[in-house]
Amino acid sequence: MKGYNFAYLDEQTKRMIRRALLKAVAIPGHQVPFGSREMPLPYGWGTGGIQVTASVLGPRDVLKVIDQGADDTTNAVSIRRFFALTAGVATTTATAEATVIQTRHRIPEKQLREDQIIVYQVPQPEPLFRLESSRVETKRMHGLADYGLMHVKLYEDVARFGQISISYDYPVMVNERYLMSPSPIPAFDNPKMDMMPALQLFGAGREKRIYAIPPWTRVRSLDFDDHPFRTINAPYPCGLCGAADSYLDEVVTDDRGGRLFVCSDTDHCAERRAAGHVGTDGFQEAAE
Amino acid sequence: MTLTAGFANPVADAQSCFRAVLNAMARPGRVHLVAGVTAPFPLCGAAAAVLLTLADHETPLWLDADAEAAGGWIAFHTGASIVTADRSAFGMALTLPDLTGFPNGTDEMPETAATIILQVASLEAGSRFVLAGPGLRVPAILTVTGLPTDFAAIWQRNHGLFPRGIDLILCSGGHLTALPRSVSIKDA
């Protein structure tokens, strides 16, 4: 695009972000501060993820952007168009075709590969922020690997509700050293982070932090021996494609209590339907 | 004295070199090819490319005495100031320097540790090391000529500081690989 550098950011900014990314990869799960820039969209719309993607992206990359699993929501469409415009990269909605995947709050259902990079948009990188408001204190706790506070919070959940009551942004231990926020992905997606073949990068624009998980790294969701971590999902198959193992969104269909449960990962659902899978509320693709 | 050029295509070459370094850091020991620069004596192409990709006026650089001939080129193309090892963000070395002389970060800010770019004779033949840690599903073998014979012991002291510690980028000719502080190394 005329008048802009490749992928919008200037080279000086990219170098700064690239240096932060390399340190983040060398210290899995540790939050590295960076000089987050003003972007042409507001905080909360993925400015951290966009800056990471812009620093990583090359002309031969194929970019996929998802928002809550969907390729066709406002945030995903505008970020995809932003990079198509400023970097001229090819874009796709197919998980398997992408080399870089920027995501807001989901991990694709399809297993990612070694040659892919997934970039998470992160609103709040500090997993302890609800328990300790001082950054000075939480930094010290990370330095000392002192995560007792989080265990107390989980214990209090069990004492009060009989179970751990966190359904998204469920805290994880990375490489048995750093407590990390996985970003607000559903706890359902947490197991996908463990020993993932792809490189995972996290960008928090407003909070000015970058962190990373190298491929094949142990990512453990915190739990107790007698209250093991478990994922929660709606107890139905997808209404459109019949998938019983994907994360579901609940869609209200009328004002008489009608509901439809559909795959949150739109590409996964479309691919299954194209292959002939039909759910109870779906219809044969060929008959369309 | 005439200076040789930097990257032929600064934006694209820096991006592809960065991806090589990022992939090498993410999967320690895997060797990547970088191109795009005519290296100044006595640096190899990969070391020069890494400097152009990562160093600038915000990153004080320590320069090995044997690499001083490249000082003018580095200053012109990157703008990095040359400093003593203990104040550096990057080190450019032709032989492994004393790692304890560089900043290795603090427990609260381990990212402030230095990265040392080490030029070695070969990444294809030589001593074999076994690498294990994040980024490696199964232990990997690194073959390298140009590291001291007691490198595994030196590295063990560095790795033992985790999350503090020095990160190494090894360069030879047009090839590079990386050894982040998180990786453990044994003689094969």
Coordinates of C-alpha atoms in Angstrom, one line a residue:
Chain A
M1 CA 0.0 0.0 0.0
K2 CA 1.4 3.4 -1.0
G3 CA 2.6 5.6 1.8
Y4 CA 3.0 2.8 4.3
N5 CA 5.8 0.4 5.2
F6 CA 5.2 -3.3 4.6
A7 CA 2.7 -4.5 7.2
Y8 CA 2.1 -1.0 8.5
L9 CA 4.7 -0.8 11.3
D10 CA 8.1 1.0 10.7
E11 CA 11.2 -1.1 10.7
Q12 CA 12.5 0.4 14.0
T13 CA 9.3 -0.7 15.8
K14 CA 9.5 -4.1 14.2
R15 CA 13.0 -4.6 15.4
M16 CA 12.0 -3.7 18.9
I17 CA 9.0 -6.1 18.8
R18 CA 11.2 -8.8 17.2
R19 CA 13.8 -8.5 20.0
A20 CA 11.0 -8.8 22.6
L21 CA 9.6 -11.9 20.8
L22 CA 13.0 -13.7 20.8
K23 CA 13.4 -13.1 24.6
A24 CA 9.8 -14.3 25.1
V25 CA 10.5 -17.5 23.2
A26 CA 13.7 -18.0 25.2
I27 CA 11.8 -17.6 28.5
P28 CA 8.5 -19.5 27.9
G29 CA 5.5 -17.9 29.6
H30 CA 7.4 -14.8 30.9
Q31 CA 5.8 -11.5 30.0
V32 CA 8.2 -9.2 28.2
P33 CA 7.4 -5.5 28.2
F34 CA 7.4 -3.8 24.8
G35 CA 6.8 -0.3 23.4
S36 CA 3.3 -0.9 22.1
R37 CA 2.4 1.6 19.4
E38 CA -0.8 3.4 18.6
M39 CA -2.6 1.4 15.9
P40 CA -5.3 2.5 13.6
L41 CA -7.9 0.7 15.7
P42 CA -8.7 1.0 19.4
Y43 CA -7.3 -1.0 22.3
G44 CA -9.4 -4.1 22.8
W45 CA -9.6 -4.8 19.1
G46 CA -6.4 -6.8 19.0
T47 CA -3.7 -4.2 18.8
G48 CA -1.2 -6.4 20.6
G49 CA -1.9 -9.3 18.2
I50 CA -1.7 -7.1 15.2
Q51 CA 1.7 -5.7 16.2
V52 CA 3.1 -9.2 16.7
T53 CA 1.6 -10.4 13.4
A54 CA 3.0 -7.3 11.6
S55 CA 6.5 -8.1 13.0
V56 CA 6.4 -11.7 12.0
L57 CA 4.6 -11.5 8.6
G58 CA 6.5 -11.9 5.3
P59 CA 5.3 -11.5 1.7
R60 CA 4.9 -15.3 1.3
D61 CA 2.8 -15.9 4.4
V62 CA -0.8 -16.9 4.2
L63 CA -2.8 -15.2 7.0
K64 CA -6.0 -16.5 8.8
V65 CA -7.7 -14.4 11.4
I66 CA -10.4 -15.6 13.7
D67 CA -12.6 -14.0 16.3
Q68 CA -14.2 -16.5 18.8
G69 CA -13.5 -19.2 16.2
A70 CA -15.3 -17.3 13.3
D71 CA -13.6 -16.0 10.2
D72 CA -16.5 -13.8 9.3
T73 CA -17.0 -11.5 12.3
T74 CA -16.2 -7.8 12.3
N75 CA -12.8 -8.0 14.1
A76 CA -11.6 -10.9 12.0
V77 CA -12.7 -9.4 8.7
S78 CA -11.1 -6.0 9.5
I79 CA -7.8 -7.4 10.6
R80 CA -7.6 -9.7 7.6
R81 CA -8.3 -6.8 5.3
F82 CA -5.8 -4.6 7.2
F83 CA -3.0 -7.0 6.4
A84 CA -4.2 -7.8 2.9
L85 CA -4.0 -4.0 2.3
T86 CA -0.8 -3.0 4.1
A87 CA 1.3 -6.2 3.5
G88 CA -0.4 -7.6 0.4
V89 CA -0.3 -11.1 1.9
A90 CA -2.6 -13.9 0.8
T91 CA -5.4 -14.6 3.3
T92 CA -7.5 -17.7 3.9
T93 CA -10.2 -19.0 6.1
A94 CA -8.9 -22.6 5.9
T95 CA -6.8 -23.5 9.0
A96 CA -4.7 -26.0 7.1
E97 CA -3.7 -23.4 4.4
A98 CA -2.5 -20.7 6.8
T99 CA 1.1 -20.1 7.9
V100 CA 0.2 -17.4 10.4
I101 CA -3.1 -17.5 12.4
Q102 CA -4.2 -14.5 14.5
T103 CA -6.8 -15.4 17.0
R104 CA -9.2 -13.8 19.4
H105 CA -10.2 -16.2 22.2
R106 CA -10.2 -19.5 20.4
I107 CA -7.7 -22.2 19.1
P108 CA -8.8 -23.9 15.9
E109 CA -10.2 -27.4 16.2
K110 CA -7.8 -28.7 13.6
Q111 CA -4.4 -29.7 15.1
L112 CA -1.8 -27.0 14.2
R113 CA 1.4 -28.0 12.5
E114 CA 5.1 -27.3 13.1
D115 CA 5.2 -24.8 10.2
Q116 CA 2.4 -22.6 11.6
I117 CA 2.5 -19.7 14.0
I118 CA -0.5 -18.8 16.1
V119 CA -0.8 -15.2 17.5
Y120 CA -3.2 -14.6 20.4
Q121 CA -4.8 -11.3 21.1
V122 CA -4.5 -10.7 24.8
P123 CA -6.6 -8.2 26.8
Q124 CA -4.9 -8.9 30.2
P125 CA -1.6 -10.7 30.2
E126 CA -1.2 -10.8 34.0
P127 CA -2.9 -14.0 35.4
L128 CA -2.7 -12.7 38.9
F129 CA -4.3 -9.3 38.3
R130 CA -7.6 -10.0 39.9
L131 CA -5.8 -11.3 43.0
E132 CA -3.1 -8.7 43.3
S133 CA -3.5 -5.3 41.7
S134 CA 0.1 -4.1 42.0
R135 CA 2.3 -4.8 39.0
V136 CA 5.4 -4.4 41.3
E137 CA 4.0 -7.2 43.5
T138 CA 3.0 -9.6 40.7
K139 CA 6.4 -9.1 39.0
R140 CA 8.0 -10.2 42.2
M141 CA 5.7 -13.2 42.5
H142 CA 6.7 -14.3 39.0
G143 CA 10.3 -13.7 39.8
L144 CA 10.0 -16.0 42.9
A145 CA 7.6 -18.4 41.2
D146 CA 5.4 -17.7 44.2
Y147 CA 1.9 -18.7 42.9
G148 CA 0.3 -19.6 46.2
L149 CA -2.3 -16.9 45.8
M150 CA -3.7 -18.5 42.6
H151 CA -3.9 -21.9 44.4
V152 CA -5.8 -20.2 47.3
K153 CA -8.2 -18.7 44.7
L154 CA -8.8 -22.2 43.2
Y155 CA -9.2 -23.7 46.6
E156 CA -11.8 -21.1 47.6
D157 CA -13.7 -21.9 44.4
V158 CA -13.8 -25.6 45.4
A159 CA -14.8 -24.7 49.0
R160 CA -17.6 -22.4 47.8
F161 CA -18.9 -24.0 44.6
G162 CA -17.6 -27.6 44.9
Q163 CA -15.6 -27.0 41.7
I164 CA -13.1 -24.6 40.1
S165 CA -15.4 -22.0 38.6
I166 CA -13.2 -20.6 35.8
S167 CA -14.6 -21.4 32.4
Y168 CA -12.3 -19.2 30.3
D169 CA -8.8 -17.6 30.7
Y170 CA -8.0 -20.6 32.9
P171 CA -4.5 -20.2 34.3
V172 CA -1.7 -22.5 33.1
M173 CA 1.8 -23.3 34.2
V174 CA 4.3 -23.1 31.3
N175 CA 7.3 -25.4 31.3
E176 CA 6.6 -25.8 35.1
R177 CA 8.0 -22.3 35.7
Y178 CA 5.7 -19.4 34.8
L179 CA 2.0 -19.0 35.6
M180 CA 0.5 -17.6 32.4
S181 CA -2.8 -16.4 31.1
P182 CA -3.8 -18.3 28.0
S183 CA -5.9 -15.3 26.9
P184 CA -9.7 -15.6 27.3
I185 CA -9.9 -18.9 25.3
P186 CA -12.4 -21.3 26.8
A187 CA -10.9 -23.9 29.2
F188 CA -12.0 -26.4 26.5
D189 CA -9.0 -25.2 24.4
N190 CA -6.4 -25.3 27.2
P191 CA -5.3 -28.9 26.4
K192 CA -4.5 -27.9 22.8
M193 CA -1.8 -25.6 24.1
D194 CA 0.1 -28.5 25.7
M195 CA 2.9 -29.9 23.5
M196 CA 1.4 -28.0 20.5
P197 CA 3.6 -28.4 17.4
A198 CA 3.1 -24.8 16.4
L199 CA 4.8 -21.7 17.9
Q200 CA 2.4 -19.7 20.1
L201 CA 2.9 -15.9 20.4
F202 CA 0.8 -13.6 22.6
G203 CA 0.5 -9.8 22.2
A204 CA -1.2 -7.4 24.7
G205 CA -1.3 -4.0 23.2
R206 CA -2.9 -1.9 26.0
E207 CA -0.9 -3.7 28.7
K208 CA 2.3 -3.6 26.5
R209 CA 3.4 -7.2 27.1
I210 CA 4.5 -10.0 24.7
Y211 CA 4.9 -13.6 25.7
A212 CA 5.3 -16.9 24.0
I213 CA 5.2 -20.7 24.2
P214 CA 7.7 -22.6 22.0
P215 CA 6.5 -25.7 20.2
W216 CA 6.5 -29.0 22.2
T217 CA 6.4 -27.2 25.5
R218 CA 4.5 -28.5 28.6
V219 CA 1.5 -26.4 29.4
R220 CA -0.4 -27.6 32.5
S221 CA -3.8 -26.2 33.6
L222 CA -3.7 -25.7 37.3
D223 CA -5.7 -28.1 39.4
F224 CA -5.8 -30.3 42.5
D225 CA -5.3 -34.1 42.8
D226 CA -8.8 -34.5 44.0
H227 CA -10.3 -31.8 41.7
P228 CA -8.6 -32.5 38.4
F229 CA -8.8 -30.0 35.5
R230 CA -11.7 -30.8 33.2
T231 CA -13.2 -29.1 30.2
I232 CA -16.8 -28.0 30.0
N233 CA -18.8 -28.0 26.8
A234 CA -22.5 -28.1 25.9
P235 CA -23.7 -31.7 26.0
Y236 CA -24.9 -31.7 22.4
P237 CA -23.5 -32.4 19.0
C238 CA -23.2 -29.4 16.6
G239 CA -26.7 -28.8 15.1
L240 CA -25.2 -28.1 11.6
C241 CA -22.4 -30.6 11.1
G242 CA -23.0 -33.1 14.0
A243 CA -19.5 -32.8 15.5
A244 CA -19.5 -34.1 19.0
D245 CA -16.0 -33.1 19.9
S246 CA -15.8 -29.4 18.9
Y247 CA -16.5 -26.3 21.1
L248 CA -20.1 -25.1 20.6
D249 CA -21.8 -21.7 20.6
E250 CA -25.3 -21.4 21.7
V251 CA -27.5 -19.5 19.3
V252 CA -31.0 -18.3 20.3
T253 CA -33.2 -18.9 17.3
D254 CA -36.7 -17.6 18.3
D255 CA -38.5 -16.1 21.3
R256 CA -40.0 -19.4 22.4
G257 CA -36.9 -20.9 23.9
G258 CA -35.5 -22.2 20.6
R259 CA -31.8 -22.9 20.7
L260 CA -29.2 -24.1 18.3
F261 CA -25.8 -25.3 19.3
V262 CA -23.2 -24.9 16.5
C263 CA -19.4 -25.2 16.2
S264 CA -17.7 -22.0 17.2
D265 CA -14.9 -22.8 14.7
T266 CA -16.7 -21.9 11.4
D267 CA -14.0 -23.3 9.2
H268 CA -14.1 -26.6 11.0
C269 CA -17.9 -26.7 10.7
A270 CA -17.9 -25.7 7.0
E271 CA -15.3 -28.3 6.2
R272 CA -17.3 -31.1 7.9
R273 CA -20.5 -30.1 6.1
A274 CA -18.7 -30.0 2.8
A275 CA -17.5 -33.5 3.5
G276 CA -21.1 -34.6 4.0
H277 CA -21.6 -34.5 7.8
V278 CA -25.1 -33.3 8.7
G279 CA -26.4 -32.4 12.2
T280 CA -30.0 -32.6 13.4
D281 CA -30.7 -28.9 12.5
G282 CA -28.6 -29.0 9.3
F283 CA -29.4 -29.8 5.8
Q284 CA -27.6 -31.7 3.0
E285 CA -25.2 -29.2 1.4
A286 CA -26.0 -30.5 -2.1
A287 CA -29.7 -29.8 -1.7
E288 CA -29.0 -26.1 -1.1
Chain B
M1 CA 38.0 2.8 3.2
T2 CA 34.8 1.8 1.5
L3 CA 31.9 0.2 3.2
T4 CA 30.0 -2.8 1.7
A5 CA 26.3 -2.5 1.4
G6 CA 23.7 -3.7 4.0
F7 CA 20.6 -5.7 3.0
A8 CA 19.8 -5.5 -0.7
N9 CA 16.1 -5.4 0.3
P10 CA 16.1 -4.1 3.9
V11 CA 12.4 -4.8 4.7
A12 CA 12.1 -8.3 3.2
D13 CA 15.6 -9.5 4.0
A14 CA 15.2 -8.4 7.7
Q15 CA 11.9 -10.2 7.9
S16 CA 13.2 -13.5 6.5
C17 CA 16.3 -13.3 8.7
F18 CA 14.1 -12.6 11.7
R19 CA 11.9 -15.6 10.9
A20 CA 15.0 -17.8 10.7
V21 CA 16.2 -16.6 14.1
L22 CA 12.7 -17.0 15.6
N23 CA 12.4 -20.5 14.3
A24 CA 15.9 -21.3 15.5
M25 CA 15.0 -20.0 19.0
A26 CA 11.7 -21.9 19.0
R27 CA 13.4 -25.1 17.9
P28 CA 16.9 -25.0 19.3
G29 CA 19.6 -26.4 17.2
R30 CA 17.7 -26.5 13.9
V31 CA 19.9 -24.9 11.2
H32 CA 18.5 -22.2 8.9
L33 CA 19.8 -20.5 5.8
V34 CA 19.9 -16.7 5.6
A35 CA 20.9 -14.5 2.7
G36 CA 20.8 -11.0 1.4
V37 CA 24.0 -9.4 2.7
T38 CA 27.6 -9.0 1.6
A39 CA 29.4 -9.5 4.9
P40 CA 32.1 -7.2 6.0
F41 CA 35.5 -8.8 7.0
P42 CA 35.7 -10.7 9.3
L43 CA 32.0 -11.5 9.8
C44 CA 30.1 -14.2 8.0
G45 CA 26.9 -13.6 6.1
A46 CA 24.6 -14.9 8.8
A47 CA 26.2 -12.9 11.6
A48 CA 26.0 -9.7 9.5
A49 CA 22.4 -10.4 8.7
V50 CA 21.5 -11.0 12.3
L51 CA 23.1 -7.7 13.3
L52 CA 21.2 -5.8 10.6
T53 CA 18.0 -7.5 11.7
L54 CA 18.2 -7.0 15.4
A55 CA 20.7 -4.3 16.3
D56 CA 20.1 -0.6 16.2
H57 CA 20.7 2.6 18.3
E58 CA 18.6 1.1 21.2
T59 CA 20.9 -1.9 21.6
P60 CA 24.4 -1.3 22.9
L61 CA 26.8 -3.9 21.3
W62 CA 29.9 -5.5 22.6
L63 CA 32.4 -6.3 19.9
D64 CA 35.0 -9.0 20.1
A65 CA 38.5 -7.6 19.6
D66 CA 39.0 -9.9 16.6
A67 CA 35.8 -8.5 15.0
E68 CA 36.8 -4.8 15.4
A69 CA 37.5 -4.5 11.6
A70 CA 33.7 -4.7 11.1
G71 CA 33.1 -2.0 13.6
G72 CA 32.7 0.8 11.0
W73 CA 30.2 -1.3 9.0
I74 CA 28.2 -2.1 12.1
A75 CA 28.1 1.5 13.3
F76 CA 27.1 2.8 9.9
H77 CA 24.4 0.3 9.1
T78 CA 22.9 -0.3 12.6
G79 CA 23.8 2.8 14.6
A80 CA 24.5 0.6 17.6
S81 CA 27.0 2.0 20.1
I82 CA 30.0 -0.2 21.0
V83 CA 30.2 -0.8 24.8
T84 CA 31.9 -3.0 27.3
A85 CA 30.4 -6.5 27.8
D86 CA 28.7 -5.7 31.1
R87 CA 26.6 -3.0 29.5
S88 CA 25.7 -4.7 26.3
A89 CA 22.4 -6.0 24.9
F90 CA 24.1 -7.9 22.1
G91 CA 27.6 -9.4 21.8
M92 CA 29.3 -10.1 18.5
A93 CA 32.0 -12.7 19.0
L94 CA 34.3 -14.8 17.0
T95 CA 35.3 -17.0 19.9
L96 CA 33.0 -17.8 22.9
P97 CA 33.6 -15.0 25.4
D98 CA 33.2 -15.4 29.2
L99 CA 29.4 -15.5 29.5
T100 CA 29.5 -14.3 33.1
G101 CA 30.8 -10.9 31.8
F102 CA 27.5 -10.1 30.2
P103 CA 24.2 -9.0 31.8
N104 CA 22.2 -12.1 32.5
G105 CA 19.0 -10.3 33.6
T106 CA 17.3 -10.3 37.0
D107 CA 14.7 -12.7 38.4
E108 CA 12.0 -10.1 37.8
M109 CA 13.3 -9.0 34.4
P110 CA 15.2 -11.9 32.8
E111 CA 14.6 -10.4 29.4
T112 CA 17.3 -7.8 30.0
A113 CA 19.9 -10.5 29.5
A114 CA 22.3 -10.2 26.6
T115 CA 22.1 -12.1 23.3
I116 CA 25.5 -13.2 22.0
I117 CA 26.0 -13.7 18.3
L118 CA 28.8 -16.2 18.0
Q119 CA 30.5 -16.9 14.7
V120 CA 31.7 -20.5 14.5
A121 CA 33.7 -22.5 11.9
S122 CA 31.0 -24.9 11.0
L123 CA 27.4 -26.0 11.9
E124 CA 27.7 -29.1 9.7
A125 CA 30.7 -31.0 11.2
G126 CA 32.5 -31.1 14.5
S127 CA 31.6 -31.8 18.1
R128 CA 28.2 -33.2 18.8
F129 CA 25.9 -32.0 21.5
V130 CA 22.5 -33.3 22.7
L131 CA 19.9 -30.6 23.2
A132 CA 16.7 -31.0 25.2
G133 CA 14.1 -28.5 26.5
P134 CA 11.2 -26.4 25.3
G135 CA 10.8 -26.5 21.5
L136 CA 12.1 -30.0 21.2
R137 CA 9.7 -33.0 21.2
V138 CA 12.7 -35.4 21.4
P139 CA 16.3 -34.4 22.1
A140 CA 18.1 -32.9 19.1
I141 CA 21.7 -33.2 18.0
L142 CA 23.7 -30.1 17.3
T143 CA 27.0 -30.5 15.4
V144 CA 29.4 -27.5 15.6
T145 CA 33.0 -26.7 15.1
G146 CA 34.3 -23.7 17.0
L147 CA 33.0 -24.1 20.6
P148 CA 35.4 -24.7 23.5
T149 CA 35.9 -28.3 24.6
D150 CA 34.2 -27.7 28.0
F151 CA 31.2 -25.9 26.4
A152 CA 28.6 -28.3 27.9
A153 CA 29.9 -27.4 31.4
I154 CA 29.9 -23.7 30.6
W155 CA 26.4 -23.9 29.3
Q156 CA 25.2 -25.9 32.3
R157 CA 26.1 -22.9 34.5
N158 CA 24.2 -20.6 32.2
H159 CA 21.2 -22.8 31.9
G160 CA 21.2 -23.3 35.7
L161 CA 20.5 -19.6 36.1
F162 CA 17.1 -20.0 34.3
P163 CA 15.0 -17.8 33.9
R164 CA 18.1 -15.6 33.9
G165 CA 20.8 -16.4 31.4
I166 CA 22.4 -15.6 28.1
D167 CA 20.9 -16.6 24.7
L168 CA 23.3 -17.6 21.9
I169 CA 22.9 -17.3 18.2
L170 CA 25.4 -19.4 16.3
C171 CA 26.4 -18.4 12.8
S172 CA 28.6 -20.0 10.2
G173 CA 28.7 -18.8 6.6
G174 CA 25.1 -18.3 5.6
H175 CA 23.7 -20.6 8.3
L176 CA 22.5 -19.9 11.8
T177 CA 21.0 -21.7 14.7
A178 CA 20.1 -20.6 18.3
L179 CA 20.6 -21.8 21.8
P180 CA 18.1 -20.1 24.1
R181 CA 18.9 -20.2 27.9
S182 CA 16.0 -22.7 28.3
V183 CA 17.8 -25.5 26.5
S184 CA 20.0 -28.0 28.3
I185 CA 23.1 -29.3 26.6
K186 CA 25.1 -32.5 27.0
D187 CA 28.1 -33.9 25.2
A188 CA 26.9 -36.6 22.7

